[in-house]
PDB file of C-alpha atoms in Angstrom:
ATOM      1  CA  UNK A   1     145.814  20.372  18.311  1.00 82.00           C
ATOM      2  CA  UNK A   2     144.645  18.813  21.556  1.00 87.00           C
ATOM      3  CA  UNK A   3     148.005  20.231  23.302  1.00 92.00           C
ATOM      4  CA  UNK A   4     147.259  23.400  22.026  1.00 91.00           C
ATOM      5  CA  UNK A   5     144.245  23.539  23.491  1.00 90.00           C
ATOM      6  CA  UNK A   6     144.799  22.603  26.690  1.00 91.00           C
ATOM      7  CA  UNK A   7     147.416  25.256  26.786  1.00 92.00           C
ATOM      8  CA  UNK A   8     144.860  27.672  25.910  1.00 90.00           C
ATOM      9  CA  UNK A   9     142.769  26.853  28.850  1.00 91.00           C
ATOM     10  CA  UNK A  10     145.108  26.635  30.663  1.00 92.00           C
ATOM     11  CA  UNK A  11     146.487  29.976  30.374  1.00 90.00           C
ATOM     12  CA  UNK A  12     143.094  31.200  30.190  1.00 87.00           C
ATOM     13  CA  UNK A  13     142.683  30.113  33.966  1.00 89.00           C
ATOM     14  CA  UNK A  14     146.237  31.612  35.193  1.00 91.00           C
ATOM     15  CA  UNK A  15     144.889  34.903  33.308  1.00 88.00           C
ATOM     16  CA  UNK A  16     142.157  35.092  35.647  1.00 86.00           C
ATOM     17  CA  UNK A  17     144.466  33.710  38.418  1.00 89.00           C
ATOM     18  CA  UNK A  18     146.431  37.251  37.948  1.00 90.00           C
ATOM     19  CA  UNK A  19     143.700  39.182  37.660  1.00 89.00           C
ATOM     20  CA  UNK A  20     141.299  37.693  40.834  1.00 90.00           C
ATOM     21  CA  UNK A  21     144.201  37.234  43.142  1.00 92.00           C
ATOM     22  CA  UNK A  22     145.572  40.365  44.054  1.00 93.00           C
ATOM     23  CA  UNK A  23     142.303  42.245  44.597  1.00 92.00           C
ATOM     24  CA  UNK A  24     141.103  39.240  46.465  1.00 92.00           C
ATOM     25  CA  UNK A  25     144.479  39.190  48.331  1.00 94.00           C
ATOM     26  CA  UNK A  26     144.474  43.169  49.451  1.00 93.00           C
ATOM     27  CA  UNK A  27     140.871  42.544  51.207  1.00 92.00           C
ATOM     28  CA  UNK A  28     141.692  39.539  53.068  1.00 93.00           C
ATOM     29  CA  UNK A  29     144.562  41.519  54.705  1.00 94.00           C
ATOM     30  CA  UNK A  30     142.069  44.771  55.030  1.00 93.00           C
ATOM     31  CA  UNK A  31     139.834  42.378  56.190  1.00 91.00           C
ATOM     32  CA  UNK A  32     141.968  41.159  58.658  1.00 91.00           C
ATOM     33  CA  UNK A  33     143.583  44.642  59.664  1.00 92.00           C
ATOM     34  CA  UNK A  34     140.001  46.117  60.254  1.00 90.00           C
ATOM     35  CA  UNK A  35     139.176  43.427  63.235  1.00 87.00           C
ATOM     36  CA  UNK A  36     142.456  43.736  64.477  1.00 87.00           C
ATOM     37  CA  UNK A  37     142.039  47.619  64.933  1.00 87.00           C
ATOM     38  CA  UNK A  38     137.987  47.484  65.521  1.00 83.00           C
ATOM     39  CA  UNK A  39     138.586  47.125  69.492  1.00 80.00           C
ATOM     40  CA  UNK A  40     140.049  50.267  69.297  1.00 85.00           C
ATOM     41  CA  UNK A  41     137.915  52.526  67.700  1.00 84.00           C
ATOM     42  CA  UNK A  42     134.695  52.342  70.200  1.00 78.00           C
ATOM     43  CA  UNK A  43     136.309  55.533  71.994  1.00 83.00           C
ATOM     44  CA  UNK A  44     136.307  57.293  68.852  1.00 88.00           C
ATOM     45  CA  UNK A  45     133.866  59.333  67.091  1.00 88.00           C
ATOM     46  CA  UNK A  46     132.927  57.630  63.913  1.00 90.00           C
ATOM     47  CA  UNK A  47     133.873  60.640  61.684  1.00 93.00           C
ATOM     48  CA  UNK A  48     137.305  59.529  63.375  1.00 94.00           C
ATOM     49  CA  UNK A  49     136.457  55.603  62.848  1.00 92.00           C
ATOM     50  CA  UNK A  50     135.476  56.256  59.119  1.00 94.00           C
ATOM     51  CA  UNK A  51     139.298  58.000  58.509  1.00 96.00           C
ATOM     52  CA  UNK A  52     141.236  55.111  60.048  1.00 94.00           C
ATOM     53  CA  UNK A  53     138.892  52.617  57.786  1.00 94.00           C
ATOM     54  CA  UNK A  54     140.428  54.837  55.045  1.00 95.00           C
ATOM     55  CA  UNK A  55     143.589  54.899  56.397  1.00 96.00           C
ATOM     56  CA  UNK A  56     143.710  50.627  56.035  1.00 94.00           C
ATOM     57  CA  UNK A  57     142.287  51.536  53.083  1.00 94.00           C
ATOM     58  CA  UNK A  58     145.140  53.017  51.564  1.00 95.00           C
ATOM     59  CA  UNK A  59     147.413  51.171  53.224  1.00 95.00           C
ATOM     60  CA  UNK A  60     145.990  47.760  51.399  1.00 94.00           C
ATOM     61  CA  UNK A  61     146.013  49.157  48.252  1.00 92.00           C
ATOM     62  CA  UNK A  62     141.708  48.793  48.942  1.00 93.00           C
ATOM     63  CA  UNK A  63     139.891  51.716  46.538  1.00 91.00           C
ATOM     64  CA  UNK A  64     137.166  52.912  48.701  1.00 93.00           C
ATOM     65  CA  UNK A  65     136.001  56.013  49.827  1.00 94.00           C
ATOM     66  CA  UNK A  66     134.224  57.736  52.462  1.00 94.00           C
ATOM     67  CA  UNK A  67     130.756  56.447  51.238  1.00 94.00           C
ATOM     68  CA  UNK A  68     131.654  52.687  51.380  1.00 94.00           C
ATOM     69  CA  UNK A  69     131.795  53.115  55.072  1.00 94.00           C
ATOM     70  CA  UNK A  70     129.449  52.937  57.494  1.00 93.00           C
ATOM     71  CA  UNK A  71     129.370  53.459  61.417  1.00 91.00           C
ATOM     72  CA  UNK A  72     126.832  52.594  63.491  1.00 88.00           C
ATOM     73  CA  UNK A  73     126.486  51.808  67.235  1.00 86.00           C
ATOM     74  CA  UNK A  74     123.838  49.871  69.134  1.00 83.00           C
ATOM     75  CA  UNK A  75     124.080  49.729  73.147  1.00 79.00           C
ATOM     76  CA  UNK A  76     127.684  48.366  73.891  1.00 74.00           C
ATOM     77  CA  UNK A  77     128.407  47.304  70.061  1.00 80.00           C
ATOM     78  CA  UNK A  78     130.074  49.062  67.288  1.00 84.00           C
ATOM     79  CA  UNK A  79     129.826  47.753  64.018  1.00 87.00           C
ATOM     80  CA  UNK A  80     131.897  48.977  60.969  1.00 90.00           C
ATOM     81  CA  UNK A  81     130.695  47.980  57.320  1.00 91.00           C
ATOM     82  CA  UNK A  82     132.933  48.098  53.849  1.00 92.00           C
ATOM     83  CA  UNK A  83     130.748  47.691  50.834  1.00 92.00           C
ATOM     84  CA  UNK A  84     132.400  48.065  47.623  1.00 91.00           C
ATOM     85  CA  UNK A  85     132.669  46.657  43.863  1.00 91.00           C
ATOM     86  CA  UNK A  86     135.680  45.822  41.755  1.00 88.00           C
ATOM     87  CA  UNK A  87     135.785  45.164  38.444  1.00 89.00           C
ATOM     88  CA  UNK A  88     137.676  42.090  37.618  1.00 88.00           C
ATOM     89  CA  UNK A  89     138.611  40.767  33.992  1.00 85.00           C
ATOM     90  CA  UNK A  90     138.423  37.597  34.710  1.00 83.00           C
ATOM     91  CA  UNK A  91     138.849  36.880  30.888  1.00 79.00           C
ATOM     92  CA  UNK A  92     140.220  39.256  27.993  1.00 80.00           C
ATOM     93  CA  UNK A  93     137.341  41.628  27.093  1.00 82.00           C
ATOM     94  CA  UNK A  94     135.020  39.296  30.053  1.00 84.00           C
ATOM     95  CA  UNK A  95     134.968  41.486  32.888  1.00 87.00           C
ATOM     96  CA  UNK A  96     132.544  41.097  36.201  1.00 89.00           C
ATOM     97  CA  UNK A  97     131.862  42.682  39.029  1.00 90.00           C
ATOM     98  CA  UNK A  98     133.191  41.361  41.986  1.00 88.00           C
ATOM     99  CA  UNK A  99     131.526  43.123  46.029  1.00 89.00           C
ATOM    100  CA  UNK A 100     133.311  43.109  48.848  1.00 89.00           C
ATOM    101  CA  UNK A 101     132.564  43.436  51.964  1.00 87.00           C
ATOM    102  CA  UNK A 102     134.570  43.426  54.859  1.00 82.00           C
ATOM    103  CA  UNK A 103     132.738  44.389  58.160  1.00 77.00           C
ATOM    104  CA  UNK A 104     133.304  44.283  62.049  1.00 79.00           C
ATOM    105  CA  UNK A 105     131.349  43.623  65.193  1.00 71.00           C
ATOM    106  CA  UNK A 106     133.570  43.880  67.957  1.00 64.00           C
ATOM    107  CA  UNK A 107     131.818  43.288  71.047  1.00 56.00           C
ATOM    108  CA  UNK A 108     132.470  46.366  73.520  1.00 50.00           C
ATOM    109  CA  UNK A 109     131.564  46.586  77.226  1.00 43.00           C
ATOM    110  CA  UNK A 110     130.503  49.641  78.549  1.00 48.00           C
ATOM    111  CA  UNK A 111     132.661  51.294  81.364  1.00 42.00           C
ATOM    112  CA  UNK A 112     135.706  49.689  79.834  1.00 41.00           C
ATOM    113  CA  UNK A 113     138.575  52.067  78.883  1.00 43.00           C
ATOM    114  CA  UNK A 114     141.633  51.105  76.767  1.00 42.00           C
ATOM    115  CA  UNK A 115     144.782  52.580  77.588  1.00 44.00           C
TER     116      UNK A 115
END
């Protein structure tokens, strides 16, 4: 009975292993695609910014759309903000809301062109 158990628990936890990991996995690398592109948005208008944030998006299997983004500049920065919720059954039949939110500050100096 006590083996049982613990196999209960402790498929329980890989359960929510499979079910928190790859969400969790597809906004690190967002994450992590989002300040590697950042620098090169402060050209761009941010209708243009807010379609290559979808872009990553898609391309990191991240469900948001155009209202989870938001552009705003102040002086020489340009920040880009992600806010969005996934549902994750952690449990069977125990699901919880999980927010993300990925955002950017690249600092960008004014006169400075990228090629």
């Amino acid at each position: 009975m006590k083996t049982l158990f613990k196999l209960a628990i402790a498929l329980l936890v890989v359960h929510a292993l499979v079910r928190f990991v790859p969400p969790y996995w597809n906004f690190t690398q967002f994450r992590w695609a989002l300040k590697e592109n950042a620098a090169q948005w402060r050209e761009h208008t941010d209708p243009t910014v807010v379609e290559q944030v979808l872009q990553l998006a898609r391309k990191h299997d991240v469900p948001i759309g155009p209202e989870h983004v938001q552009v705003r500049r102040e002086g020489d920065h340009l920040f880009v903000e992600v806010d969005y919720t996934a549902q994750i059954e952690f449990l069977p039949s125990m699901k919880r809301d999980w927010r993300f939110s990925p955002g950017v500050d690249p600092w960008t100096l004014g006169g400075l062109k990228l090629p």
